[in-house]
Amino acid sequence: MQVSEPDTQLVARARRGEMEAFNQLISRWEKRLYHYLLGILRNREDSLDLCQETFLKAYRSLGSLQDAEKFSHWLFRIAHNLAFSQFRRNAGQGRTDSWPDEDQEDALMMRRDTAAFRTAGMYSGPEMELSVIQAMETLTPEQREAIVLKVYQGFQFAEIAEILSCPVSTVKSRIYSGFAQLKELLTTDRTTRTLPPNRW
Amino acid sequence: MNCEQTQPLLLDYLLEETSAEARQNIALHLETCSTCSEEVGRLRQTISLVAAAEPKEEIPQRFRLAPEPANWWTAFWHSTAQLSFATAGMACLAVVLLAVFQTHFSYEQGKFNLAFGTTPAIAQPEATLAIQSANGSGSLDRAAVLELIAQEVAASEARLKEETNISIQTASQRADQQRRSDLQEVAESLRYFQSTQTVMWKEQVQSQQVVSTWLQQAGMTSERP
């Protein structure tokens, strides 16, 4: 059985001009990167385009990578920056999936309460998955991105902070608030805790 | 640990972001606290639901970098064949230009002189040429140098003539030997042919005599003489 070459060696080879080594890095990371972008952009075409752009940018600026051990963090950081730029462009074009400001929290709260959520115990399988996706969409993009990086990509808080270029405390805050919101929406006793008692 | 200390760490505990010691303390507290255990249960359920909804679809398009075609200038400098061809072309062009413009090179007193067109008038020193003689005793004047050159040329011509004569004699001897050898070979061949013919004639005559004898004995006459 062939042992796969570590990222550090592939990065070193790619720096020496071996394009095939970088293609191996692409094969290793493209699916995870695509899912990360899909998780925050929620658009397949944009995710695919940005995924390709991320790898191109990474290849061109491979010389600026100081620590080859942190290739994955660096790659996701490039993707994050590109996604953020995409959000800003979309905001300029008036598209609805723009990165929200803090003052849009109220609008999100309204959307959260009117969303087609039901208690998680009533659903299973694909319906449950749809509920979770809808619940994730009620999060701010920052919360969603931090949770995607933590739960789906398996990064540590410190690594996420590095990717997002923010303090670890900010990462924790986003993840805590995001999970608090998801817990409220997805766990079984939500109805009894949130709905007014006289309504039933 | 009490509930106030434990609850802010519950998510870190489930996401494995706590130290081993804190993890052990939280686990101990959860064994005894039903409130915190219930909270951990809800958080764990939430995390499991989120994890289960992870996108599983395959990436619709695989990426692969392909080398960009280099521009002609870069390709030229990286191609040994093209560089060799260009060098040869430049050399040919230089030779043609030198021939067309009747370029004259000269080297005098540590300097290269280059002139186009007519033969450059190189300033001839009027003084004696500072040529060291063989024994290094002193300098020679121009006439002496010319005389020495003439003597050397005459000696060289004599040597060349002598070598030519020797070569001609050698070639003549070889040709003579070859001719004799060829004649001997032809004579040998003729002798062999003659002896072979003689034997054949003899055998033929004997055969005819035997046949004639047989015919006479049988009372028949031969039509052949």
Coordinates of C-alpha atoms in Angstrom, one line a residue, chain B residues 21-223:
Chain B
E21 CA -7.3 18.0 33.1
A22 CA -10.4 20.2 32.5
R23 CA -11.9 17.4 30.5
Q24 CA -11.5 15.1 33.4
N25 CA -13.0 17.6 35.9
I26 CA -16.0 18.3 33.6
A27 CA -16.6 14.5 33.2
L28 CA -16.6 14.2 37.0
H29 CA -19.1 17.0 37.4
L30 CA -21.4 15.6 34.7
E31 CA -21.6 12.3 36.6
T32 CA -23.2 14.1 39.5
C33 CA -25.1 17.1 37.9
S34 CA -28.3 16.3 36.1
T35 CA -28.7 19.9 34.8
C36 CA -25.4 20.1 33.2
S37 CA -25.8 16.5 31.8
E38 CA -29.1 17.5 30.3
E39 CA -27.4 20.6 28.7
V40 CA -24.6 18.5 27.4
G41 CA -27.1 16.1 25.9
R42 CA -28.8 18.9 24.0
L43 CA -25.5 20.3 22.8
R44 CA -24.3 16.9 21.7
Q45 CA -27.5 16.3 19.8
T46 CA -27.1 19.7 18.1
I47 CA -23.6 19.0 17.1
S48 CA -24.5 15.5 15.8
L49 CA -27.3 16.9 13.7
V50 CA -25.1 19.5 12.2
A51 CA -22.4 17.0 11.5
A52 CA -24.9 14.6 9.9
A53 CA -25.9 17.4 7.5
E54 CA -22.4 17.8 6.2
P55 CA -22.5 18.2 2.4
K56 CA -21.6 14.8 0.9
E57 CA -21.9 15.6 -2.8
E58 CA -19.0 15.1 -5.0
I59 CA -17.3 18.1 -6.5
P60 CA -18.8 18.6 -9.9
Q61 CA -15.5 19.4 -11.6
R62 CA -12.0 18.2 -10.7
F63 CA -9.3 20.8 -10.9
R64 CA -5.9 20.3 -12.4
L65 CA -3.2 22.7 -13.3
A66 CA -1.7 22.5 -16.7
P67 CA 1.5 24.2 -17.7
E68 CA 0.9 27.4 -19.6
P69 CA 2.5 27.6 -23.1
A70 CA 5.6 29.7 -22.7
N71 CA 6.0 32.8 -24.9
W72 CA 8.3 32.5 -27.9
W73 CA 11.1 34.4 -26.2
T74 CA 11.2 32.1 -23.2
A75 CA 10.8 29.0 -25.3
F76 CA 13.7 30.2 -27.5
W77 CA 16.0 30.5 -24.5
H78 CA 15.0 27.1 -23.2
S79 CA 15.5 25.3 -26.5
T80 CA 19.0 24.0 -27.2
A81 CA 18.2 23.3 -30.8
Q82 CA 16.9 26.7 -31.5
L83 CA 19.8 28.4 -29.7
S84 CA 22.3 26.3 -31.7
F85 CA 20.5 27.1 -35.0
A86 CA 20.5 30.8 -34.1
T87 CA 24.2 30.7 -33.2
A88 CA 25.1 29.0 -36.5
G89 CA 23.0 31.5 -38.3
M90 CA 24.7 34.4 -36.6
A91 CA 28.2 32.9 -37.3
C92 CA 27.3 32.6 -41.0
L93 CA 26.0 36.1 -41.1
A94 CA 29.2 37.4 -39.5
V95 CA 31.3 35.6 -42.1
V96 CA 29.2 37.0 -45.0
L97 CA 29.5 40.5 -43.6
L98 CA 33.2 40.2 -43.1
A99 CA 33.5 39.1 -46.7
V100 CA 31.2 41.8 -48.1
F101 CA 32.8 44.6 -46.3
Q102 CA 36.4 43.4 -46.7
T103 CA 37.1 43.6 -43.0
H104 CA 40.7 43.5 -42.0
F105 CA 41.9 42.4 -38.6
S106 CA 45.3 43.0 -37.2
Y107 CA 47.0 42.7 -33.9
E108 CA 49.7 45.1 -33.0
Q109 CA 51.3 45.9 -29.7
G110 CA 48.6 44.3 -27.6
K111 CA 45.7 45.9 -29.5
F112 CA 43.3 44.5 -32.1
N113 CA 42.7 46.7 -35.1
L114 CA 39.5 46.4 -37.2
A115 CA 39.1 48.1 -40.5
F116 CA 36.5 47.9 -43.3
G117 CA 37.0 48.5 -47.0
T118 CA 40.6 48.9 -48.2
T119 CA 43.6 47.4 -46.5
P120 CA 44.4 49.6 -43.5
A121 CA 47.6 51.4 -43.6
I122 CA 49.3 50.0 -40.6
A123 CA 52.1 52.2 -39.5
Q124 CA 55.3 50.4 -40.1
P125 CA 57.9 51.1 -37.5
E126 CA 61.0 52.6 -39.1
A127 CA 63.2 51.3 -36.4
T128 CA 64.5 47.8 -36.3
L129 CA 62.0 45.1 -35.3
A130 CA 62.5 44.1 -31.8
I131 CA 62.8 40.4 -32.5
Q132 CA 64.8 38.4 -30.1
S133 CA 67.3 36.1 -31.9
A134 CA 67.5 32.5 -31.1
N135 CA 70.4 32.9 -28.7
G136 CA 68.9 36.0 -27.3
S137 CA 72.1 38.0 -27.8
G138 CA 70.5 41.0 -29.4
S139 CA 68.1 42.5 -32.0
L140 CA 68.1 42.0 -35.8
D141 CA 67.3 44.6 -38.5
R142 CA 64.6 44.2 -41.1
A143 CA 67.0 43.0 -43.9
A144 CA 68.4 40.3 -41.7
V145 CA 64.9 39.2 -40.8
L146 CA 63.9 39.0 -44.5
E147 CA 67.0 37.0 -45.2
L148 CA 66.3 34.6 -42.5
I149 CA 62.8 34.2 -43.7
A150 CA 64.1 33.6 -47.3
Q151 CA 66.5 31.0 -46.1
E152 CA 63.8 29.3 -44.1
V153 CA 61.5 29.3 -47.1
A154 CA 64.2 27.8 -49.3
A155 CA 65.0 25.1 -46.8
S156 CA 61.3 24.3 -46.5
E157 CA 60.8 24.1 -50.3
A158 CA 63.9 21.8 -50.6
R159 CA 62.5 19.5 -47.9
L160 CA 59.1 19.5 -49.6
K161 CA 60.7 18.6 -53.0
E162 CA 62.7 15.8 -51.5
E163 CA 59.7 14.4 -49.8
T164 CA 57.8 14.6 -53.1
N165 CA 60.5 12.7 -55.0
I166 CA 60.6 10.0 -52.4
S167 CA 56.8 9.7 -52.6
I168 CA 56.9 9.4 -56.3
Q169 CA 59.6 6.7 -56.3
T170 CA 57.8 4.7 -53.7
A171 CA 54.5 4.9 -55.6
S172 CA 56.3 3.9 -58.8
Q173 CA 57.9 0.9 -57.1
R174 CA 54.6 -0.2 -55.7
A175 CA 52.9 0.1 -59.1
D176 CA 55.7 -2.0 -60.8
Q177 CA 55.4 -4.7 -58.2
Q178 CA 51.6 -4.8 -58.6
R179 CA 51.9 -5.1 -62.4
R180 CA 54.4 -8.0 -62.1
S181 CA 52.2 -9.7 -59.7
D182 CA 49.2 -9.3 -62.0
L183 CA 51.1 -10.7 -65.0
Q184 CA 52.2 -13.7 -63.0
E185 CA 48.7 -14.4 -62.0
V186 CA 47.4 -14.2 -65.6
A187 CA 50.2 -16.5 -66.8
E188 CA 49.3 -19.0 -64.0
S189 CA 45.7 -18.9 -65.1
L190 CA 46.5 -19.4 -68.7
R191 CA 48.7 -22.4 -68.0
Y192 CA 46.0 -24.0 -65.9
F193 CA 43.4 -23.4 -68.6
Q194 CA 45.7 -25.0 -71.2
S195 CA 46.3 -28.1 -69.2
T196 CA 42.7 -28.5 -68.4
Q197 CA 41.8 -28.2 -72.1
T198 CA 44.4 -30.8 -73.0
V199 CA 43.1 -33.3 -70.5
M200 CA 39.6 -32.8 -71.8
W201 CA 40.6 -33.3 -75.5
K202 CA 42.4 -36.5 -74.6
E203 CA 39.4 -37.9 -72.8
Q204 CA 37.2 -37.0 -75.7
V205 CA 39.4 -38.8 -78.2
Q206 CA 39.6 -41.8 -76.0
S207 CA 35.8 -41.9 -75.7
Q208 CA 35.4 -41.7 -79.5
Q209 CA 37.8 -44.6 -80.0
V210 CA 35.9 -46.8 -77.6
V211 CA 32.6 -46.0 -79.3
S212 CA 34.1 -46.7 -82.7
T213 CA 35.3 -50.1 -81.5
W214 CA 31.9 -50.9 -80.1
L215 CA 30.2 -50.0 -83.4
Q216 CA 32.7 -52.0 -85.5
Q217 CA 32.1 -55.0 -83.3
A218 CA 28.4 -54.6 -83.7
G219 CA 28.7 -54.3 -87.5
M220 CA 27.6 -50.7 -87.7
T221 CA 29.4 -47.8 -89.0
S222 CA 29.7 -44.5 -87.4
E223 CA 28.3 -41.5 -89.2

